[in-house]
PDB file of C-alpha atoms in Angstrom:
ATOM      1  CA  MET A 120      75.033 -95.270-154.925  1.00  0.00           C
ATOM      2  CA  ILE A 121      76.435 -92.244-153.044  1.00  0.00           C
ATOM      3  CA  GLU A 122      73.653 -89.913-152.211  1.00  0.00           C
ATOM      4  CA  SER A 123      75.002 -88.036-149.203  1.00  0.00           C
ATOM      5  CA  LEU A 124      76.969 -84.882-149.488  1.00  0.00           C
ATOM      6  CA  GLN A 125      78.712 -85.708-146.240  1.00  0.00           C
ATOM      7  CA  ASN A 126      80.250 -88.861-147.641  1.00  0.00           C
ATOM      8  CA  GLU A 127      84.085 -88.911-147.125  1.00  0.00           C
ATOM      9  CA  GLN A 128      84.698 -89.656-150.799  1.00  0.00           C
ATOM     10  CA  VAL A 129      82.625 -86.769-151.912  1.00  0.00           C
ATOM     11  CA  LYS A 130      84.259 -84.339-149.458  1.00  0.00           C
ATOM     12  CA  TYR A 131      87.768 -85.576-150.575  1.00  0.00           C
ATOM     13  CA  VAL A 132      87.041 -85.150-154.346  1.00  0.00           C
ATOM     14  CA  ALA A 133      85.489 -81.739-153.767  1.00  0.00           C
ATOM     15  CA  SER A 134      88.621 -80.660-151.773  1.00  0.00           C
ATOM     16  CA  LEU A 135      90.690 -81.314-154.868  1.00  0.00           C
ATOM     17  CA  GLN A 136      89.379 -78.173-156.492  1.00  0.00           C
ATOM     18  CA  ARG A 137      91.802 -76.388-154.226  1.00  0.00           C
ATOM     19  CA  ARG A 138      95.487 -76.369-155.247  1.00  0.00           C
ATOM     20  CA  LYS A 139      96.927 -77.050-151.738  1.00  0.00           C
ATOM     21  CA  ALA A 140      94.727 -80.250-151.524  1.00  0.00           C
ATOM     22  CA  ARG A 141      95.907 -81.411-155.005  1.00  0.00           C
ATOM     23  CA  GLU A 142      99.533 -80.831-153.971  1.00  0.00           C
ATOM     24  CA  GLU A 143      99.191 -82.714-150.794  1.00  0.00           C
ATOM     25  CA  SER A 144      97.313 -85.661-152.239  1.00  0.00           C
ATOM     26  CA  LYS A 145      99.159 -85.761-155.526  1.00  0.00           C
ATOM     27  CA  ALA A 146      95.796 -86.214-157.260  1.00  0.00           C
ATOM     28  CA  TYR A 147      93.391 -84.192-159.474  1.00  0.00           C
ATOM     29  CA  VAL A 148      89.971 -84.299-160.979  1.00  0.00           C
ATOM     30  CA  ILE A 149      88.849 -84.438-164.682  1.00  0.00           C
ATOM     31  CA  GLU A 150      85.296 -83.940-165.780  1.00  0.00           C
ATOM     32  CA  GLY A 151      83.090 -84.642-168.735  1.00  0.00           C
ATOM     33  CA  TRP A 152      82.509 -87.604-171.070  1.00  0.00           C
ATOM     34  CA  ARG A 153      85.065 -86.669-173.665  1.00  0.00           C
ATOM     35  CA  PHE A 154      87.885 -85.929-171.072  1.00  0.00           C
ATOM     36  CA  VAL A 155      87.297 -89.109-169.164  1.00  0.00           C
ATOM     37  CA  GLU A 156      87.109 -91.129-172.316  1.00  0.00           C
ATOM     38  CA  GLU A 157      90.486 -89.576-173.347  1.00  0.00           C
ATOM     39  CA  GLY A 158      91.899 -90.549-170.015  1.00  0.00           C
ATOM     40  CA  VAL A 159      90.808 -94.140-170.550  1.00  0.00           C
ATOM     41  CA  ARG A 160      92.057 -94.191-174.140  1.00  0.00           C
ATOM     42  CA  ARG A 161      95.470 -92.690-173.204  1.00  0.00           C
ATOM     43  CA  ASN A 162      95.916 -95.018-170.189  1.00  0.00           C
ATOM     44  CA  ALA A 163      95.905 -92.215-167.675  1.00  0.00           C
ATOM     45  CA  PRO A 164      96.464 -93.328-164.112  1.00  0.00           C
ATOM     46  CA  LEU A 165      92.737 -93.214-163.170  1.00  0.00           C
ATOM     47  CA  ILE A 166      92.043 -93.971-159.511  1.00  0.00           C
ATOM     48  CA  LYS A 167      88.232 -94.027-159.608  1.00  0.00           C
ATOM     49  CA  VAL A 168      85.365 -92.821-161.747  1.00  0.00           C
ATOM     50  CA  PHE A 169      82.124 -91.308-160.461  1.00  0.00           C
ATOM     51  CA  VAL A 170      79.028 -91.317-162.790  1.00  0.00           C
ATOM     52  CA  CYS A 171      75.473 -89.991-162.526  1.00  0.00           C
ATOM     53  CA  LEU A 172      73.304 -92.564-164.098  1.00  0.00           C
ATOM     54  CA  ASP A 173      70.640 -89.995-164.773  1.00  0.00           C
ATOM     55  CA  CYS A 174      72.948 -89.072-167.567  1.00  0.00           C
ATOM     56  CA  GLU A 175      73.753 -92.649-168.626  1.00  0.00           C
ATOM     57  CA  GLY A 176      74.055 -93.244-172.392  1.00  0.00           C
ATOM     58  CA  LEU A 177      76.139 -94.836-175.038  1.00  0.00           C
ATOM     59  CA  GLU A 178      79.206 -93.012-173.810  1.00  0.00           C
ATOM     60  CA  TRP A 179      78.939 -94.502-170.304  1.00  0.00           C
ATOM     61  CA  ARG A 180      78.485 -98.150-171.559  1.00  0.00           C
ATOM     62  CA  HIS A 181      81.686 -97.778-173.683  1.00  0.00           C
ATOM     63  CA  ILE A 182      83.754 -96.222-170.903  1.00  0.00           C
ATOM     64  CA  ARG A 183      82.453 -98.788-168.365  1.00  0.00           C
ATOM     65  CA  THR A 184      83.566-101.599-170.569  1.00  0.00           C
ATOM     66  CA  LYS A 185      87.112-100.094-170.721  1.00  0.00           C
ATOM     67  CA  LEU A 186      87.213 -99.431-166.908  1.00  0.00           C
ATOM     68  CA  VAL A 187      86.244-103.091-166.203  1.00  0.00           C
ATOM     69  CA  GLU A 188      88.978-104.311-168.543  1.00  0.00           C
ATOM     70  CA  ARG A 189      91.540-102.187-166.785  1.00  0.00           C
ATOM     71  CA  GLY A 190      90.253-102.915-163.268  1.00  0.00           C
ATOM     72  CA  ILE A 191      89.489 -99.234-162.440  1.00  0.00           C
ATOM     73  CA  PRO A 192      86.704 -98.889-159.887  1.00  0.00           C
ATOM     74  CA  TYR A 193      83.607 -96.737-160.495  1.00  0.00           C
ATOM     75  CA  GLU A 194      80.715 -95.662-158.352  1.00  0.00           C
ATOM     76  CA  GLU A 195      77.259 -94.264-159.045  1.00  0.00           C
ATOM     77  CA  VAL A 196      76.309 -90.939-157.505  1.00  0.00           C
ATOM     78  CA  ASP A 197      73.218 -88.817-157.644  1.00  0.00           C
ATOM     79  CA  ALA A 198      73.085 -85.404-159.420  1.00  0.00           C
ATOM     80  CA  ARG A 199      73.430 -83.320-156.227  1.00  0.00           C
ATOM     81  CA  VAL A 200      76.597 -85.273-155.175  1.00  0.00           C
ATOM     82  CA  LEU A 201      78.084 -84.845-158.643  1.00  0.00           C
ATOM     83  CA  ARG A 202      77.556 -81.044-158.507  1.00  0.00           C
ATOM     84  CA  LYS A 203      79.229 -80.986-155.097  1.00  0.00           C
ATOM     85  CA  MET A 204      82.355 -82.785-156.439  1.00  0.00           C
ATOM     86  CA  SER A 205      82.480 -80.704-159.640  1.00  0.00           C
ATOM     87  CA  ALA A 206      84.186 -77.464-160.547  1.00  0.00           C
ATOM     88  CA  THR A 207      81.485 -76.643-163.158  1.00  0.00           C
ATOM     89  CA  GLU A 208      78.033 -75.359-162.498  1.00  0.00           C
ATOM     90  CA  GLU A 209      76.388 -77.816-164.898  1.00  0.00           C
ATOM     91  CA  PRO A 210      78.519 -81.053-164.777  1.00  0.00           C
ATOM     92  CA  GLN A 211      78.152 -83.478-167.691  1.00  0.00           C
ATOM     93  CA  GLY A 212      77.420 -86.493-165.609  1.00  0.00           C
ATOM     94  CA  ILE A 213      80.887 -88.038-165.095  1.00  0.00           C
ATOM     95  CA  LEU A 214      84.257 -87.203-163.462  1.00  0.00           C
ATOM     96  CA  ALA A 215      87.356 -89.046-162.498  1.00  0.00           C
ATOM     97  CA  LEU A 216      89.924 -88.963-159.833  1.00  0.00           C
ATOM     98  CA  VAL A 217      93.390 -89.112-161.389  1.00  0.00           C
ATOM     99  CA  ARG A 218      96.916 -89.715-159.851  1.00  0.00           C
ATOM    100  CA  GLN A 219      99.389 -87.101-160.665  1.00  0.00           C
ATOM    101  CA  THR A 220     102.464 -88.620-162.499  1.00  0.00           C
ATOM    102  CA  ALA A 221     105.863 -87.521-161.183  1.00  0.00           C
ATOM    103  CA  TYR A 222     108.626 -87.236-163.864  1.00  0.00           C
ATOM    104  CA  SER A 223     112.250 -86.497-163.498  1.00  0.00           C
ATOM    105  CA  TRP A 224     115.011 -85.250-165.886  1.00  0.00           C
ATOM    106  CA  SER A 225     115.871 -88.929-166.597  1.00  0.00           C
ATOM    107  CA  ASP A 226     112.457 -89.344-168.185  1.00  0.00           C
ATOM    108  CA  LEU A 227     113.459 -86.879-170.971  1.00  0.00           C
ATOM    109  CA  HIS A 228     115.026 -89.106-173.594  1.00  0.00           C
ATOM    110  CA  ILE A 229     117.026 -86.912-175.936  1.00  0.00           C
ATOM    111  CA  ASP A 230     118.001 -87.697-179.490  1.00  0.00           C
ATOM    112  CA  SER A 231     118.649 -85.769-182.648  1.00  0.00           C
ATOM    113  CA  LYS A 232     114.893 -85.074-183.262  1.00  0.00           C
ATOM    114  CA  THR A 233     114.012 -84.061-179.666  1.00  0.00           C
ATOM    115  CA  VAL A 234     112.295 -80.728-178.939  1.00  0.00           C
ATOM    116  CA  VAL A 235     111.851 -79.632-175.355  1.00  0.00           C
ATOM    117  CA  LEU A 236     109.319 -76.906-174.680  1.00  0.00           C
ATOM    118  CA  VAL A 237     110.001 -74.651-171.809  1.00  0.00           C
ATOM    119  CA  VAL A 238     106.969 -72.776-170.461  1.00  0.00           C
ATOM    120  CA  ASP A 239     108.222 -69.769-168.365  1.00  0.00           C
ATOM    121  CA  GLY A 240     105.626 -67.984-166.117  1.00  0.00           C
ATOM    122  CA  ILE A 241     102.561 -68.442-168.164  1.00  0.00           C
ATOM    123  CA  GLN A 242      99.640 -67.194-165.918  1.00  0.00           C
ATOM    124  CA  ASP A 243      96.436 -67.848-167.848  1.00  0.00           C
ATOM    125  CA  PRO A 244      95.055 -71.331-167.438  1.00  0.00           C
ATOM    126  CA  GLY A 245      93.481 -71.363-170.938  1.00  0.00           C
ATOM    127  CA  ASN A 246      96.862 -70.310-172.466  1.00  0.00           C
ATOM    128  CA  LEU A 247      98.753 -73.036-170.650  1.00  0.00           C
ATOM    129  CA  GLY A 248      96.290 -75.728-171.543  1.00  0.00           C
ATOM    130  CA  THR A 249      96.184 -74.747-175.231  1.00  0.00           C
ATOM    131  CA  ILE A 250      99.939 -74.642-175.316  1.00  0.00           C
ATOM    132  CA  LEU A 251     100.176 -78.184-173.951  1.00  0.00           C
ATOM    133  CA  ARG A 252      97.593 -79.417-176.509  1.00  0.00           C
ATOM    134  CA  THR A 253      99.363 -77.706-179.317  1.00  0.00           C
ATOM    135  CA  ALA A 254     102.790 -79.087-178.251  1.00  0.00           C
ATOM    136  CA  LEU A 255     101.436 -82.613-178.351  1.00  0.00           C
ATOM    137  CA  ALA A 256      99.817 -82.035-181.736  1.00  0.00           C
ATOM    138  CA  ALA A 257     103.173 -80.762-183.089  1.00  0.00           C
ATOM    139  CA  GLY A 258     104.987 -83.911-181.878  1.00  0.00           C
ATOM    140  CA  VAL A 259     106.574 -82.367-178.781  1.00  0.00           C
ATOM    141  CA  SER A 260     106.087 -84.531-175.704  1.00  0.00           C
ATOM    142  CA  ASN A 261     108.648 -83.017-173.247  1.00  0.00           C
ATOM    143  CA  VAL A 262     107.613 -79.918-171.380  1.00  0.00           C
ATOM    144  CA  CYS A 263     109.312 -78.045-168.509  1.00  0.00           C
ATOM    145  CA  LEU A 264     107.383 -75.395-166.509  1.00  0.00           C
ATOM    146  CA  THR A 265     109.151 -72.795-164.339  1.00  0.00           C
ATOM    147  CA  PRO A 266     107.994 -71.620-160.964  1.00  0.00           C
ATOM    148  CA  GLY A 267     105.384 -68.987-161.230  1.00  0.00           C
ATOM    149  CA  THR A 268     103.641 -70.795-164.038  1.00  0.00           C
ATOM    150  CA  VAL A 269      99.867 -71.378-163.322  1.00  0.00           C
ATOM    151  CA  ASP A 270      99.164 -74.746-161.548  1.00  0.00           C
ATOM    152  CA  LEU A 271      99.319 -77.529-164.034  1.00  0.00           C
ATOM    153  CA  TYR A 272      96.339 -79.198-162.471  1.00  0.00           C
ATOM    154  CA  ASN A 273      94.021 -76.119-162.382  1.00  0.00           C
ATOM    155  CA  PRO A 274      90.667 -77.267-163.712  1.00  0.00           C
ATOM    156  CA  LYS A 275      90.728 -74.745-166.507  1.00  0.00           C
ATOM    157  CA  VAL A 276      94.159 -75.820-167.572  1.00  0.00           C
ATOM    158  CA  LEU A 277      92.932 -79.438-167.562  1.00  0.00           C
ATOM    159  CA  ARG A 278      89.942 -78.728-169.710  1.00  0.00           C
ATOM    160  CA  SER A 279      92.001 -76.750-172.186  1.00  0.00           C
ATOM    161  CA  THR A 280      94.444 -79.599-172.696  1.00  0.00           C
ATOM    162  CA  MET A 281      91.503 -81.757-173.900  1.00  0.00           C
ATOM    163  CA  GLY A 282      93.391 -84.916-172.720  1.00  0.00           C
ATOM    164  CA  ALA A 283      96.894 -84.048-174.061  1.00  0.00           C
ATOM    165  CA  ILE A 284      98.130 -83.896-170.543  1.00  0.00           C
ATOM    166  CA  PHE A 285      98.051 -87.738-170.371  1.00  0.00           C
ATOM    167  CA  SER A 286     100.551 -88.089-173.147  1.00  0.00           C
ATOM    168  CA  LEU A 287     103.156 -85.501-172.150  1.00  0.00           C
ATOM    169  CA  VAL A 288     106.251 -85.762-169.972  1.00  0.00           C
ATOM    170  CA  LEU A 289     105.782 -82.817-167.704  1.00  0.00           C
ATOM    171  CA  LEU A 290     108.296 -81.302-165.253  1.00  0.00           C
ATOM    172  CA  PRO A 291     106.594 -78.439-163.344  1.00  0.00           C
ATOM    173  CA  GLY A 292     108.390 -76.076-160.846  1.00  0.00           C
ATOM    174  CA  GLN A 293     111.872 -76.320-162.634  1.00  0.00           C
ATOM    175  CA  PRO A 294     114.083 -73.216-161.987  1.00  0.00           C
ATOM    176  CA  PRO A 295     115.496 -71.674-165.150  1.00  0.00           C
ATOM    177  CA  GLU A 296     119.100 -72.389-163.866  1.00  0.00           C
ATOM    178  CA  ASP A 297     118.252 -76.156-163.716  1.00  0.00           C
ATOM    179  CA  ILE A 298     116.689 -76.089-167.082  1.00  0.00           C
ATOM    180  CA  LEU A 299     119.702 -74.359-168.693  1.00  0.00           C
ATOM    181  CA  SER A 300     122.117 -76.857-166.969  1.00  0.00           C
ATOM    182  CA  PHE A 301     120.180 -79.784-168.351  1.00  0.00           C
ATOM    183  CA  CYS A 302     120.186 -78.267-171.876  1.00  0.00           C
ATOM    184  CA  ARG A 303     123.930 -77.712-171.751  1.00  0.00           C
ATOM    185  CA  ASN A 304     124.654 -81.279-170.494  1.00  0.00           C
ATOM    186  CA  GLN A 305     122.478 -82.756-173.163  1.00  0.00           C
ATOM    187  CA  ASN A 306     123.876 -80.412-175.879  1.00  0.00           C
ATOM    188  CA  LEU A 307     120.392 -78.964-176.712  1.00  0.00           C
ATOM    189  CA  ASN A 308     120.395 -75.793-178.815  1.00  0.00           C
ATOM    190  CA  VAL A 309     118.371 -73.301-176.726  1.00  0.00           C
ATOM    191  CA  LEU A 310     116.174 -70.779-178.413  1.00  0.00           C
ATOM    192  CA  MET A 311     113.902 -68.080-176.839  1.00  0.00           C
ATOM    193  CA  GLY A 312     110.741 -66.545-178.378  1.00  0.00           C
ATOM    194  CA  ASP A 313     111.002 -62.762-177.961  1.00  0.00           C
ATOM    195  CA  VAL A 314     109.682 -59.504-179.560  1.00  0.00           C
ATOM    196  CA  GLN A 315     113.081 -58.998-181.134  1.00  0.00           C
ATOM    197  CA  GLY A 316     115.455 -61.520-182.554  1.00  0.00           C
ATOM    198  CA  THR A 317     116.115 -63.701-185.731  1.00  0.00           C
ATOM    199  CA  PRO A 318     112.827 -64.054-187.709  1.00  0.00           C
ATOM    200  CA  ILE A 319     111.719 -67.685-187.235  1.00  0.00           C
ATOM    201  CA  TYR A 320     111.763 -68.336-191.086  1.00  0.00           C
ATOM    202  CA  GLN A 321     115.452 -67.450-191.094  1.00  0.00           C
ATOM    203  CA  ALA A 322     116.434 -69.320-187.863  1.00  0.00           C
ATOM    204  CA  LYS A 323     117.990 -72.763-188.325  1.00  0.00           C
ATOM    205  CA  LEU A 324     115.665 -75.060-186.543  1.00  0.00           C
ATOM    206  CA  ALA A 325     116.026 -78.316-188.558  1.00  0.00           C
ATOM    207  CA  ASP A 326     119.101 -79.979-187.003  1.00  0.00           C
ATOM    208  CA  GLY A 327     119.799 -81.479-183.668  1.00  0.00           C
ATOM    209  CA  PRO A 328     117.999 -81.501-180.401  1.00  0.00           C
ATOM    210  CA  LEU A 329     116.701 -78.152-179.320  1.00  0.00           C
ATOM    211  CA  ALA A 330     114.722 -76.399-176.433  1.00  0.00           C
ATOM    212  CA  ILE A 331     112.310 -73.508-177.178  1.00  0.00           C
ATOM    213  CA  ILE A 332     111.405 -71.052-174.333  1.00  0.00           C
ATOM    214  CA  VAL A 333     108.089 -69.237-174.381  1.00  0.00           C
ATOM    215  CA  GLY A 334     107.495 -66.520-171.705  1.00  0.00           C
ATOM    216  CA  ASN A 335     104.930 -64.769-169.583  1.00  0.00           C
ATOM    217  CA  GLU A 336     101.967 -63.064-171.420  1.00  0.00           C
ATOM    218  CA  GLY A 337     103.086 -59.572-170.395  1.00  0.00           C
ATOM    219  CA  LYS A 338     106.676 -59.723-169.342  1.00  0.00           C
ATOM    220  CA  GLY A 339     108.072 -62.308-171.679  1.00  0.00           C
ATOM    221  CA  PRO A 340     110.865 -64.749-170.538  1.00  0.00           C
ATOM    222  CA  SER A 341     112.263 -64.320-167.045  1.00  0.00           C
ATOM    223  CA  GLN A 342     115.507 -62.492-166.238  1.00  0.00           C
ATOM    224  CA  SER A 343     117.428 -65.632-165.837  1.00  0.00           C
ATOM    225  CA  PHE A 344     116.758 -66.666-169.369  1.00  0.00           C
ATOM    226  CA  ARG A 345     117.358 -63.168-170.637  1.00  0.00           C
ATOM    227  CA  GLU A 346     120.749 -62.976-169.163  1.00  0.00           C
ATOM    228  CA  ALA A 347     121.885 -66.287-170.483  1.00  0.00           C
ATOM    229  CA  ASP A 348     123.523 -66.711-173.856  1.00  0.00           C
ATOM    230  CA  ILE A 349     120.444 -67.770-175.831  1.00  0.00           C
ATOM    231  CA  GLN A 350     119.530 -67.134-179.326  1.00  0.00           C
ATOM    232  CA  ARG A 351     116.322 -65.101-179.504  1.00  0.00           C
ATOM    233  CA  ILE A 352     113.762 -65.767-182.337  1.00  0.00           C
ATOM    234  CA  THR A 353     110.843 -63.692-183.273  1.00  0.00           C
ATOM    235  CA  ILE A 354     107.576 -63.937-185.349  1.00  0.00           C
ATOM    236  CA  PRO A 355     107.460 -61.291-188.159  1.00  0.00           C
ATOM    237  CA  MET A 356     104.266 -59.175-187.910  1.00  0.00           C
ATOM    238  CA  ALA A 357     102.767 -56.625-190.262  1.00  0.00           C
ATOM    239  CA  GLN A 358     100.601 -53.536-189.566  1.00  0.00           C
ATOM    240  CA  GLU A 359     102.614 -52.454-186.497  1.00  0.00           C
ATOM    241  CA  VAL A 360     101.148 -55.357-184.509  1.00  0.00           C
ATOM    242  CA  GLU A 361     103.428 -55.657-181.490  1.00  0.00           C
ATOM    243  CA  SER A 362     102.654 -59.093-180.088  1.00  0.00           C
ATOM    244  CA  LEU A 363     100.447 -62.244-180.376  1.00  0.00           C
ATOM    245  CA  ASN A 364      98.706 -64.257-177.707  1.00  0.00           C
ATOM    246  CA  VAL A 365     101.337 -66.519-176.227  1.00  0.00           C
ATOM    247  CA  ALA A 366      99.460 -69.725-177.072  1.00  0.00           C
ATOM    248  CA  MET A 367      99.178 -68.631-180.676  1.00  0.00           C
ATOM    249  CA  ALA A 368     102.775 -67.667-180.823  1.00  0.00           C
ATOM    250  CA  THR A 369     103.821 -70.926-179.393  1.00  0.00           C
ATOM    251  CA  GLY A 370     101.906 -72.786-181.959  1.00  0.00           C
ATOM    252  CA  ILE A 371     103.541 -70.747-184.804  1.00  0.00           C
ATOM    253  CA  LEU A 372     107.004 -71.464-183.332  1.00  0.00           C
ATOM    254  CA  LEU A 373     106.386 -75.167-182.926  1.00  0.00           C
ATOM    255  CA  TYR A 374     104.903 -75.671-186.423  1.00  0.00           C
ATOM    256  CA  GLU A 375     107.885 -73.701-187.952  1.00  0.00           C
ATOM    257  CA  ILE A 376     110.165 -76.355-186.372  1.00  0.00           C
ATOM    258  CA  VAL A 377     107.883 -79.011-187.745  1.00  0.00           C
ATOM    259  CA  ARG A 378     108.035 -77.428-191.218  1.00  0.00           C
ATOM    260  CA  GLN A 379     111.846 -77.183-191.284  1.00  0.00           C
ATOM    261  CA  ARG A 380     112.261 -80.691-190.009  1.00  0.00           C
ATOM    262  CA  GLY A 381     109.743 -82.154-192.389  1.00  0.00           C
ATOM    263  CA  PHE A 382     108.117 -84.654-190.058  1.00  0.00           C
ATOM    264  CA  LEU A 383     104.763 -85.342-188.436  1.00  0.00           C
TER     265      LEU A 383
END
């Protein structure tokens, strides 16, 4: 059992609450029984699990069995140590160290049913996490993120994904020009959510591979996308409402694609 706050493992895990440390080590931390269980269930690249046995229960016995089956190491820590490693004030009793998965354009397998979601400059961690979870729920597994988007491995983003992050092909830090080039080369129909454009219920979303761009909460899509020859689509709104929360709007756009395509 680890009881010292000066333990090197403890200091390393605690350092991963900082973005720079996450980028250098290509690792991140997930917390909580449900999140860790999702990581195990979805075959996430778990490096090691830390558990406080003061909180041991049925959840831990189930998770421990799966960890042993997969050969993933775990270690007991006391409550003080867990708080030191955690990003939350009242940790649930378990956290895991996870390896970041590096994807490339070749990992996006395009066919007639493919939908690629482009997240452009989203700043709020809760919004990004909700968007990622909603995308997976709508059957969209390919997501590109432009520079300026909040860190994918921010603890608040991770919690909001509720484990969806483990089942997505994610390409962070992709310039708009590279995204548009990929879409052209793969013959993707590119659409952009905007305050003005073709109402989504009139847009033709049923046929062929497509990419859908959702932009920054306040500014919308970046200038590079605005200057490109892209069809703009919009969500009709009543009572002079000007806009919706970007995570809510993304969900509406994605599920209209699902409705028109008739699958899930």
